[in-house]
Short mmCIF file of C-alpha atoms and ligand atoms in Angstrom, two decimals:
data_model
loop_
_atom_site.label_atom_id
_atom_site.label_comp_id
_atom_site.label_asym_id
_atom_site.label_seq_id
_atom_site.Cartn_x
_atom_site.Cartn_y
_atom_site.Cartn_z
CA MET A 218 -7.42 0.52 -13.80
CA THR A 219 -9.67 1.16 -16.59
CA ASN A 220 -13.02 0.89 -17.80
CA SER A 221 -13.08 -1.64 -21.22
CA ASN A 222 -17.02 -0.46 -22.51
CA ALA A 223 -15.40 3.39 -21.15
CA HIS A 224 -14.42 4.74 -24.55
CA SER A 225 -18.00 3.53 -26.74
CA THR A 226 -20.24 4.16 -23.53
CA LYS A 227 -18.36 7.79 -22.40
CA LYS A 228 -18.60 6.48 -19.41
CA PRO A 229 -15.54 7.72 -16.95
CA ASN A 230 -13.66 6.20 -15.45
CA LEU A 231 -12.46 4.92 -11.80
CA ARG A 232 -8.79 6.18 -10.71
CA VAL A 233 -7.43 4.99 -7.59
CA ILE A 234 -4.41 7.23 -7.04
CA PRO A 235 -1.87 5.94 -3.68
CA LEU A 236 -0.48 9.89 -3.61
CA GLY A 237 1.58 7.62 -0.51
CA GLY A 238 2.19 4.73 2.00
CA LEU A 239 3.60 2.14 -0.68
CA HIS A 240 6.81 0.57 -0.71
CA GLU A 241 6.85 2.83 2.74
CA ILE A 242 6.01 3.39 6.25
CA GLY A 243 4.07 6.14 6.91
CA LYS A 244 1.75 9.18 4.52
CA ASN A 245 -1.21 6.65 3.78
CA THR A 246 -2.66 8.48 1.43
CA CYS A 247 -5.43 6.95 -1.52
CA VAL A 248 -7.39 8.76 -3.43
CA PHE A 249 -10.46 7.03 -5.12
CA GLU A 250 -11.89 8.48 -8.42
CA TYR A 251 -15.10 8.10 -10.38
CA GLY A 252 -16.65 11.54 -12.67
CA ASP A 253 -17.51 14.27 -10.49
CA ASP A 254 -16.34 12.55 -7.01
CA LEU A 255 -13.15 12.26 -5.88
CA MET A 256 -12.96 10.18 -1.90
CA LEU A 257 -9.95 9.95 0.08
CA VAL A 258 -9.42 7.02 2.11
CA ASP A 259 -6.67 7.91 5.25
CA ALA A 260 -3.91 10.95 4.97
CA GLY A 261 -1.08 9.89 7.74
CA LEU A 262 2.04 10.94 7.94
CA ALA A 263 5.39 10.05 8.21
CA PHE A 264 8.48 10.56 10.75
CA PRO A 265 11.26 11.83 9.14
CA SER A 266 14.88 10.12 8.27
CA ASP A 267 18.61 10.29 9.76
CA GLY A 268 18.89 12.98 6.38
CA MET A 269 15.89 15.31 7.01
CA HIS A 270 16.79 18.13 9.91
CA GLY A 271 14.54 20.01 11.08
CA VAL A 272 11.73 18.46 9.89
CA ASN A 273 9.12 17.12 12.00
CA VAL A 274 6.75 15.52 9.56
CA VAL A 275 6.37 14.21 6.42
CA LEU A 276 3.03 14.90 3.98
CA PRO A 277 2.47 13.48 0.59
CA ASP A 278 2.86 16.10 -1.78
CA THR A 279 -1.18 16.98 -1.75
CA SER A 280 -1.42 19.54 -4.86
CA TYR A 281 -3.34 18.23 -7.14
CA LEU A 282 -5.83 17.35 -4.05
CA ARG A 283 -5.86 21.04 -3.45
CA GLU A 284 -5.84 22.25 -7.10
CA ASN A 285 -9.47 20.21 -7.46
CA GLN A 286 -10.80 20.54 -4.01
CA LYS A 287 -14.36 21.19 -5.29
CA ARG A 288 -14.76 17.60 -6.05
CA ILE A 289 -13.65 15.71 -2.96
CA ARG A 290 -17.25 14.08 -0.88
CA GLY A 291 -15.71 13.40 1.98
CA MET A 292 -12.83 10.53 3.63
CA ILE A 293 -12.74 7.48 4.38
CA VAL A 294 -10.05 6.33 7.34
CA THR A 295 -9.57 2.79 8.53
CA HIS A 296 -8.08 3.18 12.02
CA GLY A 297 -6.01 5.26 14.08
CA HIS A 298 -2.25 5.23 13.33
CA GLU A 299 -0.18 7.94 13.07
CA ASP A 300 0.65 7.34 9.88
CA HIS A 301 -3.05 7.48 8.47
CA ILE A 302 -4.55 10.19 10.14
CA GLY A 303 -1.65 12.11 11.23
CA GLY A 304 -1.83 14.17 8.14
CA ILE A 305 -4.93 15.10 8.75
CA PRO A 306 -4.66 17.99 10.41
CA HIS A 307 -2.38 19.66 8.54
CA HIS A 308 -4.73 18.37 5.46
CA LEU A 309 -7.94 20.90 6.65
CA LYS A 310 -5.52 24.06 6.67
CA HIS A 311 -5.34 23.62 2.84
CA PHE A 312 -8.12 22.19 1.59
CA ASN A 313 -11.98 20.92 2.48
CA ILE A 314 -12.77 18.00 3.53
CA PRO A 315 -16.77 18.04 3.67
CA ILE A 316 -16.67 15.18 5.63
CA ILE A 317 -15.12 12.37 8.17
CA TYR A 318 -15.97 8.74 9.03
CA GLY A 319 -13.99 6.38 10.15
CA PRO A 320 -13.77 4.25 14.03
CA ARG A 321 -14.71 5.55 17.56
CA LEU A 322 -10.94 5.01 18.67
CA ALA A 323 -9.35 6.49 15.40
CA MET A 324 -12.08 9.57 14.99
CA SER A 325 -11.04 10.29 19.24
CA MET A 326 -7.84 10.62 18.19
CA LEU A 327 -8.25 13.30 15.23
CA ARG A 328 -10.22 15.07 17.31
CA GLY A 329 -7.52 15.61 19.98
CA LYS A 330 -4.87 16.49 17.35
CA MET A 331 -7.73 18.70 15.09
CA GLU A 332 -8.11 20.41 18.79
CA GLU A 333 -4.70 20.84 19.22
CA ALA A 334 -4.24 21.99 15.40
CA GLY A 335 -6.82 24.55 16.14
CA VAL A 336 -9.47 23.40 12.88
CA THR A 337 -12.15 21.60 14.83
CA ASP A 338 -14.99 23.35 12.30
CA CYS A 339 -12.99 22.78 9.00
CA THR A 340 -15.05 19.05 8.64
CA THR A 341 -17.79 17.33 10.11
CA ILE A 342 -16.29 13.98 11.73
CA GLN A 343 -18.73 10.38 11.84
CA THR A 344 -17.85 7.69 13.62
CA VAL A 345 -18.77 4.78 12.29
CA GLY A 346 -19.39 0.50 13.25
CA ALA A 347 -18.29 -3.05 11.81
CA ARG A 348 -20.52 -3.44 8.94
CA ASP A 349 -21.54 0.71 8.09
CA ILE A 350 -22.21 1.46 5.33
CA VAL A 351 -22.17 5.38 4.22
CA GLN A 352 -22.45 6.64 0.51
CA VAL A 353 -19.56 8.94 -0.63
CA GLY A 354 -20.09 11.91 -3.25
CA GLN A 355 -22.68 10.35 -6.19
CA HIS A 356 -20.55 7.02 -6.61
CA PHE A 357 -18.93 5.55 -3.46
CA LYS A 358 -20.42 3.01 -1.05
CA VAL A 359 -18.29 1.73 1.61
CA GLU A 360 -18.46 -0.63 4.42
CA PHE A 361 -16.78 -1.38 6.83
CA ILE A 362 -15.45 -4.81 7.78
CA ARG A 363 -14.32 -5.68 11.09
CA ASN A 364 -10.24 -6.64 11.36
CA THR A 365 -7.35 -7.41 13.19
CA HIS A 366 -4.35 -5.06 13.31
CA SER A 367 -1.44 -4.34 16.42
CA ILE A 368 -3.86 -1.05 16.95
CA ALA A 369 -7.61 -1.58 17.79
CA ASP A 370 -11.34 -1.06 15.75
CA SER A 371 -9.42 -1.26 12.60
CA PHE A 372 -11.40 -1.74 9.55
CA SER A 373 -10.95 -3.17 5.49
CA LEU A 374 -13.55 -1.66 3.61
CA ALA A 375 -15.45 -2.79 0.62
CA ILE A 376 -15.74 0.69 -1.84
CA THR A 377 -19.09 -0.03 -4.36
CA THR A 378 -17.93 1.88 -6.87
CA PRO A 379 -20.09 2.15 -10.35
CA VAL A 380 -17.73 -0.45 -12.48
CA GLY A 381 -17.16 -2.70 -9.35
CA VAL A 382 -16.33 -3.39 -6.16
CA VAL A 383 -12.46 -2.68 -4.53
CA VAL A 384 -12.06 -4.34 -1.29
CA PHE A 385 -9.11 -2.48 0.27
CA THR A 386 -7.45 -4.02 3.72
CA GLY A 387 -5.98 -1.28 5.04
CA ASP A 388 -2.91 -2.92 7.35
CA PHE A 389 -4.05 -5.93 9.51
CA LYS A 390 -2.19 -9.07 10.43
CA PHE A 391 -5.31 -12.41 10.59
CA ASP A 392 -5.18 -12.71 14.70
CA HIS A 393 -7.39 -15.50 15.32
CA THR A 394 -7.28 -14.65 18.97
CA PRO A 395 -7.32 -10.99 19.15
CA VAL A 396 -7.12 -8.76 22.59
CA ASP A 397 -10.45 -7.27 23.09
CA GLY A 398 -12.13 -10.72 21.35
CA GLU A 399 -13.20 -8.70 17.80
CA THR A 400 -13.02 -11.11 15.23
CA PHE A 401 -11.76 -10.41 11.53
CA ASP A 402 -15.02 -10.59 10.07
CA ILE A 403 -13.98 -12.77 7.61
CA GLN A 404 -17.38 -13.75 6.40
CA ARG A 405 -18.10 -11.23 5.38
CA MET A 406 -14.80 -10.77 3.45
CA ALA A 407 -15.71 -14.15 1.66
CA HIS A 408 -19.33 -12.80 0.79
CA TYR A 409 -17.72 -10.06 -1.11
CA GLY A 410 -15.08 -11.87 -2.36
CA GLU A 411 -17.97 -14.32 -3.98
CA GLN A 412 -20.07 -11.86 -5.26
CA GLY A 413 -17.00 -10.96 -7.80
CA VAL A 414 -14.27 -8.08 -6.82
CA LEU A 415 -13.35 -5.93 -9.50
CA CYS A 416 -9.67 -5.23 -7.33
CA LEU A 417 -8.01 -6.31 -4.29
CA PHE A 418 -5.52 -3.65 -2.68
CA SER A 419 -3.83 -5.13 0.07
CA ASP A 420 -0.97 -4.23 1.99
CA SER A 421 0.12 -4.43 4.82
CA THR A 422 3.63 -3.38 6.81
CA ASN A 423 5.96 -6.95 6.13
CA ALA A 424 3.03 -8.27 3.77
CA GLU A 425 5.85 -9.28 1.46
CA LEU A 426 7.64 -10.91 3.35
CA PRO A 427 6.52 -15.07 3.54
CA GLY A 428 5.13 -16.53 6.50
CA PHE A 429 2.77 -15.53 9.45
CA THR A 430 2.46 -12.97 12.12
CA PRO A 431 2.56 -14.01 14.89
CA PRO A 432 -0.40 -13.55 17.72
CA GLU A 433 -1.10 -10.15 19.91
CA ARG A 434 -1.78 -12.82 22.91
CA ALA A 435 1.99 -14.65 22.28
CA VAL A 436 4.00 -11.80 24.28
CA PHE A 437 1.74 -12.66 27.13
CA PRO A 438 2.96 -15.68 28.47
CA ASN A 439 5.98 -13.60 29.09
CA LEU A 440 5.39 -10.11 30.02
CA ASP A 441 3.38 -12.13 33.01
CA ARG A 442 6.40 -14.58 33.32
CA HIS A 443 8.22 -11.00 33.68
CA ILE A 444 5.99 -8.93 35.53
CA GLY A 445 5.98 -11.54 38.27
CA ALA A 446 9.27 -12.56 39.08
CA ALA A 447 10.33 -8.68 38.81
CA GLU A 448 10.94 -7.41 42.48
CA GLY A 449 11.16 -3.91 41.45
CA ARG A 450 9.87 -1.06 39.04
CA VAL A 451 8.99 -2.55 36.08
CA ILE A 452 10.02 -0.13 32.76
CA LEU A 453 7.50 -1.59 29.44
CA THR A 454 7.75 0.99 26.38
CA THR A 455 5.78 0.33 23.73
CA PHE A 456 3.66 2.82 20.89
CA ALA A 457 0.48 4.32 22.43
CA SER A 458 -1.42 2.49 19.90
CA SER A 459 -0.42 0.19 20.47
CA THR A 460 -3.69 -0.12 22.87
CA HIS A 461 -3.83 -4.76 22.84
CA ARG A 462 0.34 -4.15 24.16
CA VAL A 463 -1.43 -1.14 26.77
CA ALA A 464 -4.32 -4.06 27.54
CA MET A 465 -2.57 -6.63 28.25
CA ILE A 466 0.12 -4.38 30.39
CA LEU A 467 -2.87 -3.38 32.72
CA GLU A 468 -4.63 -6.88 32.84
CA LEU A 469 -0.84 -7.81 33.65
CA ALA A 470 -1.17 -4.97 36.55
CA MET A 471 -3.93 -6.33 37.99
CA LYS A 472 -3.33 -10.18 38.59
CA HIS A 473 -0.29 -8.77 40.67
CA GLY A 474 -0.98 -6.01 41.90
CA ARG A 475 1.33 -3.33 40.32
CA LYS A 476 0.34 0.13 40.51
CA VAL A 477 0.59 1.55 36.68
CA GLY A 478 1.80 5.22 36.16
CA LEU A 479 1.73 6.32 32.19
CA LEU A 480 4.83 8.48 30.44
CA GLY A 481 4.35 10.30 27.82
CA ARG A 482 2.57 13.00 25.85
CA SER A 483 0.96 10.68 23.49
CA MET A 484 0.51 7.27 25.60
CA LEU A 485 -1.70 10.14 27.74
CA ASN A 486 -3.56 10.95 25.21
CA VAL A 487 -4.51 8.23 23.92
CA ILE A 488 -4.78 5.81 27.55
CA ALA A 489 -6.03 8.06 30.08
ZN1 LIG B 620 -1.70 0.52 11.31
#
């Protein structure tokens, strides 16, 4: 992306460098750069594929960030999925990120990961809410726009730069009946749309498939029926970060007079 006046006015260009996360599920990490300011959006990990024997996690190549770490002004986190925050504790051991802004759920999950990795003192964590605006460096102003996703407390971003506004959707689906009642702030998106957007970055799992993703609530009647009809124990599996799904299961357990036992390290970390 270039500023058309870049050569005549010698203004710096806005550079957007995805280090991972495009055309893959995992290691979402994006760099925004303008002048002397460098801002990161998310820093996830990927899980190894079948051929990667002995590999526990996969991280993007961050040599550019290590070389330019003096210019890193901060990081924005969109939501708490592992492929968006899982890389942060690793990166903090190798380069400096002065401040990390993100939603409450993601930041509390991140704190746990940072404690485990022994990097709690390496950065400052600041929790943000819907429509909060933060300044990162001199050149980036970021507004957090509530979106709907399979994890609660997820945001899209409107990033105001000296050359225009970039809308960065993060992972999302349009769920008009979200389990937690937090609807997509489409009005805010429309506001930026009317003002004019320099560039839209929109990438989410299965974004290239035609059709519509069913709302999370759609699984509720089926779960209700099966849990209601079951005579013995009911065993359910889901990603620990699928907080909406877990909330529905707890709601149904109450409805049907069931006791709930949680199994698994991530499940305990997120829910307990
Ligand atoms: Zn996600």
